[in-house]
PDB file of C-alpha atoms in Angstrom:
ATOM      1  CA  MET G  14      94.549  58.072  96.902  1.00  0.00           C
ATOM      2  CA  GLU G  15      96.669  59.700  99.468  1.00  0.00           C
ATOM      3  CA  ILE G  16      97.075  58.908 102.987  1.00  0.00           C
ATOM      4  CA  GLU G  17      94.739  61.383 104.383  1.00  0.00           C
ATOM      5  CA  THR G  18      92.128  59.806 102.151  1.00  0.00           C
ATOM      6  CA  TYR G  19      92.400  56.764 103.683  1.00  0.00           C
ATOM      7  CA  ILE G  20      92.471  57.959 107.228  1.00  0.00           C
ATOM      8  CA  TYR G  21      89.242  60.050 106.490  1.00  0.00           C
ATOM      9  CA  ASP G  22      87.628  57.098 105.061  1.00  0.00           C
ATOM     10  CA  ILE G  23      88.124  55.076 108.193  1.00  0.00           C
ATOM     11  CA  LEU G  24      86.716  57.567 110.435  1.00  0.00           C
ATOM     12  CA  ILE G  25      83.721  58.555 108.101  1.00  0.00           C
ATOM     13  CA  ASN G  26      82.696  54.929 107.663  1.00  0.00           C
ATOM     14  CA  SER G  27      82.503  54.286 111.370  1.00  0.00           C
ATOM     15  CA  GLU G  28      78.953  54.019 112.620  1.00  0.00           C
ATOM     16  CA  ALA G  29      80.081  54.941 115.978  1.00  0.00           C
ATOM     17  CA  ILE G  30      82.096  57.926 114.946  1.00  0.00           C
ATOM     18  CA  THR G  31      79.500  59.390 112.725  1.00  0.00           C
ATOM     19  CA  ASP G  32      76.598  58.941 115.519  1.00  0.00           C
ATOM     20  CA  LEU G  33      78.837  61.118 117.739  1.00  0.00           C
ATOM     21  CA  PHE G  34      80.316  63.566 115.072  1.00  0.00           C
ATOM     22  CA  GLY G  35      78.028  63.300 112.269  1.00  0.00           C
ATOM     23  CA  ASP G  36      79.868  63.954 109.187  1.00  0.00           C
ATOM     24  CA  ASN G  37      82.011  66.807 110.675  1.00  0.00           C
ATOM     25  CA  ILE G  38      85.422  65.165 110.033  1.00  0.00           C
ATOM     26  CA  GLN G  39      87.740  67.174 108.138  1.00  0.00           C
ATOM     27  CA  PRO G  40      91.542  68.391 108.019  1.00  0.00           C
ATOM     28  CA  LEU G  41      92.708  71.044 110.605  1.00  0.00           C
ATOM     29  CA  SER G  42      92.078  74.515 108.942  1.00  0.00           C
ATOM     30  CA  GLY G  43      91.612  77.951 109.861  1.00  0.00           C
ATOM     31  CA  LYS G  44      87.937  78.142 109.144  1.00  0.00           C
ATOM     32  CA  LYS G  45      85.458  78.037 111.888  1.00  0.00           C
ATOM     33  CA  THR G  46      83.461  74.724 112.353  1.00  0.00           C
ATOM     34  CA  LYS G  47      80.397  73.592 114.112  1.00  0.00           C
ATOM     35  CA  LEU G  48      80.757  71.491 117.284  1.00  0.00           C
ATOM     36  CA  PRO G  49      81.487  68.460 117.800  1.00  0.00           C
ATOM     37  CA  VAL G  50      84.050  67.963 115.309  1.00  0.00           C
ATOM     38  CA  ILE G  51      87.101  65.803 114.469  1.00  0.00           C
ATOM     39  CA  LEU G  52      89.949  67.596 113.069  1.00  0.00           C
ATOM     40  CA  TYR G  53      93.071  65.580 111.721  1.00  0.00           C
ATOM     41  CA  GLN G  54      96.753  66.353 110.715  1.00  0.00           C
ATOM     42  CA  LEU G  55      99.466  64.288 108.999  1.00  0.00           C
ATOM     43  CA  PHE G  56     103.173  64.993 109.277  1.00  0.00           C
ATOM     44  CA  GLN G  57     105.804  63.418 107.492  1.00  0.00           C
ATOM     45  CA  ILE G  58     108.746  62.480 109.654  1.00  0.00           C
ATOM     46  CA  GLY G  59     110.795  60.406 107.504  1.00  0.00           C
ATOM     47  CA  THR G  60     111.249  58.589 104.161  1.00  0.00           C
ATOM     48  CA  GLU G  61     113.386  56.735 102.185  1.00  0.00           C
ATOM     49  CA  THR G  62     113.216  56.557  98.523  1.00  0.00           C
ATOM     50  CA  SER G  63     114.735  54.992  95.226  1.00  0.00           C
ATOM     51  CA  LYS G  64     115.561  56.420  91.982  1.00  0.00           C
ATOM     52  CA  THR G  65     113.693  53.915  90.112  1.00  0.00           C
ATOM     53  CA  LYS G  66     110.850  52.973  92.574  1.00  0.00           C
ATOM     54  CA  GLY G  67     110.052  56.068  94.478  1.00  0.00           C
ATOM     55  CA  GLU G  68     109.122  56.187  98.050  1.00  0.00           C
ATOM     56  CA  LEU G  69     110.252  53.064  99.709  1.00  0.00           C
ATOM     57  CA  LYS G  70     109.255  53.891 103.261  1.00  0.00           C
ATOM     58  CA  GLY G  71     107.134  56.615 104.752  1.00  0.00           C
ATOM     59  CA  GLU G  72     107.017  57.450 108.308  1.00  0.00           C
ATOM     60  CA  TYR G  73     104.253  59.733 109.817  1.00  0.00           C
ATOM     61  CA  ILE G  74     102.457  61.231 112.616  1.00  0.00           C
ATOM     62  CA  LEU G  75      98.752  61.270 112.667  1.00  0.00           C
ATOM     63  CA  LYS G  76      96.889  63.681 114.988  1.00  0.00           C
ATOM     64  CA  LEU G  77      93.227  63.370 115.837  1.00  0.00           C
ATOM     65  CA  HIS G  78      91.801  66.324 117.552  1.00  0.00           C
ATOM     66  CA  LEU G  79      88.475  65.932 119.093  1.00  0.00           C
ATOM     67  CA  PHE G  80      86.251  68.698 120.045  1.00  0.00           C
ATOM     68  CA  SER G  81      82.896  69.031 121.717  1.00  0.00           C
ATOM     69  CA  GLU G  82      80.942  70.652 124.415  1.00  0.00           C
ATOM     70  CA  ASN G  83      80.191  67.143 126.051  1.00  0.00           C
ATOM     71  CA  TYR G  84      83.070  65.409 127.698  1.00  0.00           C
ATOM     72  CA  LEU G  85      81.267  61.922 127.746  1.00  0.00           C
ATOM     73  CA  ASP G  86      81.298  62.118 124.051  1.00  0.00           C
ATOM     74  CA  ILE G  87      85.281  63.207 123.784  1.00  0.00           C
ATOM     75  CA  MET G  88      85.608  60.241 126.114  1.00  0.00           C
ATOM     76  CA  ALA G  89      83.757  57.696 123.892  1.00  0.00           C
ATOM     77  CA  ALA G  90      85.211  59.123 120.666  1.00  0.00           C
ATOM     78  CA  SER G  91      88.649  58.521 122.090  1.00  0.00           C
ATOM     79  CA  ASP G  92      88.088  55.135 122.469  1.00  0.00           C
ATOM     80  CA  ILE G  93      86.506  54.516 119.407  1.00  0.00           C
ATOM     81  CA  CYS G  94      89.220  56.101 117.388  1.00  0.00           C
ATOM     82  CA  LYS G  95      91.936  54.257 119.131  1.00  0.00           C
ATOM     83  CA  GLU G  96      90.000  50.850 118.503  1.00  0.00           C
ATOM     84  CA  LEU G  97      89.313  52.003 114.942  1.00  0.00           C
ATOM     85  CA  LEU G  98      92.982  52.779 113.887  1.00  0.00           C
ATOM     86  CA  ASP G  99      95.419  51.124 116.542  1.00  0.00           C
ATOM     87  CA  PHE G 100      97.547  48.195 114.906  1.00  0.00           C
ATOM     88  CA  LYS G 101      95.443  49.008 111.468  1.00  0.00           C
ATOM     89  CA  GLU G 102      96.453  48.041 108.171  1.00  0.00           C
ATOM     90  CA  VAL G 103      95.069  49.484 105.182  1.00  0.00           C
ATOM     91  CA  THR G 104      94.708  47.726 101.868  1.00  0.00           C
ATOM     92  CA  GLU G 105      93.160  48.714  98.375  1.00  0.00           C
ATOM     93  CA  ASP G 106      92.862  46.302  95.635  1.00  0.00           C
ATOM     94  CA  GLU G 107      94.529  43.569  97.779  1.00  0.00           C
ATOM     95  CA  ALA G 108      97.669  45.627  97.776  1.00  0.00           C
ATOM     96  CA  LEU G 109      99.015  46.751 100.906  1.00  0.00           C
ATOM     97  CA  VAL G 110      98.581  50.827 101.450  1.00  0.00           C
ATOM     98  CA  ILE G 111      99.449  51.455 104.921  1.00  0.00           C
ATOM     99  CA  ASP G 112     101.685  48.774 106.802  1.00  0.00           C
ATOM    100  CA  LEU G 113     100.697  50.047 110.301  1.00  0.00           C
ATOM    101  CA  ILE G 114      98.805  52.444 112.249  1.00  0.00           C
ATOM    102  CA  LYS G 115      99.876  52.363 115.842  1.00  0.00           C
ATOM    103  CA  PHE G 116      98.669  54.531 118.747  1.00  0.00           C
ATOM    104  CA  ILE G 117     101.183  56.508 120.525  1.00  0.00           C
ATOM    105  CA  LYS G 118      99.487  58.891 123.320  1.00  0.00           C
ATOM    106  CA  TYR G 119      96.962  61.129 124.099  1.00  0.00           C
ATOM    107  CA  SER G 120      96.374  64.655 125.689  1.00  0.00           C
ATOM    108  CA  ASN G 121      93.818  66.340 126.921  1.00  0.00           C
ATOM    109  CA  GLU G 122      93.746  70.307 126.516  1.00  0.00           C
ATOM    110  CA  TYR G 123      90.759  72.058 128.435  1.00  0.00           C
ATOM    111  CA  GLN G 124      90.252  73.932 131.772  1.00  0.00           C
ATOM    112  CA  GLU G 125      87.844  72.765 134.515  1.00  0.00           C
ATOM    113  CA  ASN G 126      85.301  75.961 133.540  1.00  0.00           C
ATOM    114  CA  ALA G 127      85.735  75.412 129.811  1.00  0.00           C
ATOM    115  CA  GLU G 128      82.956  75.449 127.372  1.00  0.00           C
ATOM    116  CA  VAL G 129      84.846  73.122 125.045  1.00  0.00           C
ATOM    117  CA  PHE G 130      86.599  70.075 125.772  1.00  0.00           C
ATOM    118  CA  ASN G 131      89.396  68.656 123.335  1.00  0.00           C
ATOM    119  CA  ARG G 132      91.490  65.507 123.388  1.00  0.00           C
ATOM    120  CA  THR G 133      94.299  64.853 120.778  1.00  0.00           C
ATOM    121  CA  LEU G 134      95.058  61.373 119.904  1.00  0.00           C
ATOM    122  CA  GLU G 135      98.425  60.634 118.467  1.00  0.00           C
ATOM    123  CA  PHE G 136      99.320  57.827 116.120  1.00  0.00           C
ATOM    124  CA  SER G 137     102.332  56.571 114.118  1.00  0.00           C
ATOM    125  CA  VAL G 138     101.466  55.666 110.582  1.00  0.00           C
ATOM    126  CA  ASP G 139     104.289  53.462 108.632  1.00  0.00           C
ATOM    127  CA  ILE G 140     104.212  52.604 104.906  1.00  0.00           C
ATOM    128  CA  TYR G 141     106.991  50.152 103.495  1.00  0.00           C
TER     129      TYR G 141
END
C-alpha cells in the first residue's frame, strides 16, 4: 500500500473526524468539493536507496487542508488530526510501514469576513 492510503485510513477510521467531515476526505485536486472537507497532500523531500533493497529511507511532508464554513469545526478538527497523527507509527502485518509522523506547524488562511475557514496542518513523515 502507498503512504497516502495509510494516511487516508487513519483519517477515515477516526470517528471524531467523520463526525465533523463525514467521508469527505480526499487528496487535493482541482475538482470542486462540498464543505466541510479535508484535503491532503504528500510531498517527498528526501530519499536514500540501495541497489538491492530499494528505498532505505524516505522523508515526506504531509499537509492536511481543513475547510469549513464553521470556524469551531476547524479548531476541533485541527486538534483531532494533531492527536491522531503526531508521534504516530503505522504498522501492517506486524511490519513497521511508517516510522514516525510528527507535527511541524499549522497556518490559518482566512479573512475576518470570509465565508470559508481554512487551516493547514503540516507533518513530517519518516520511513526507514
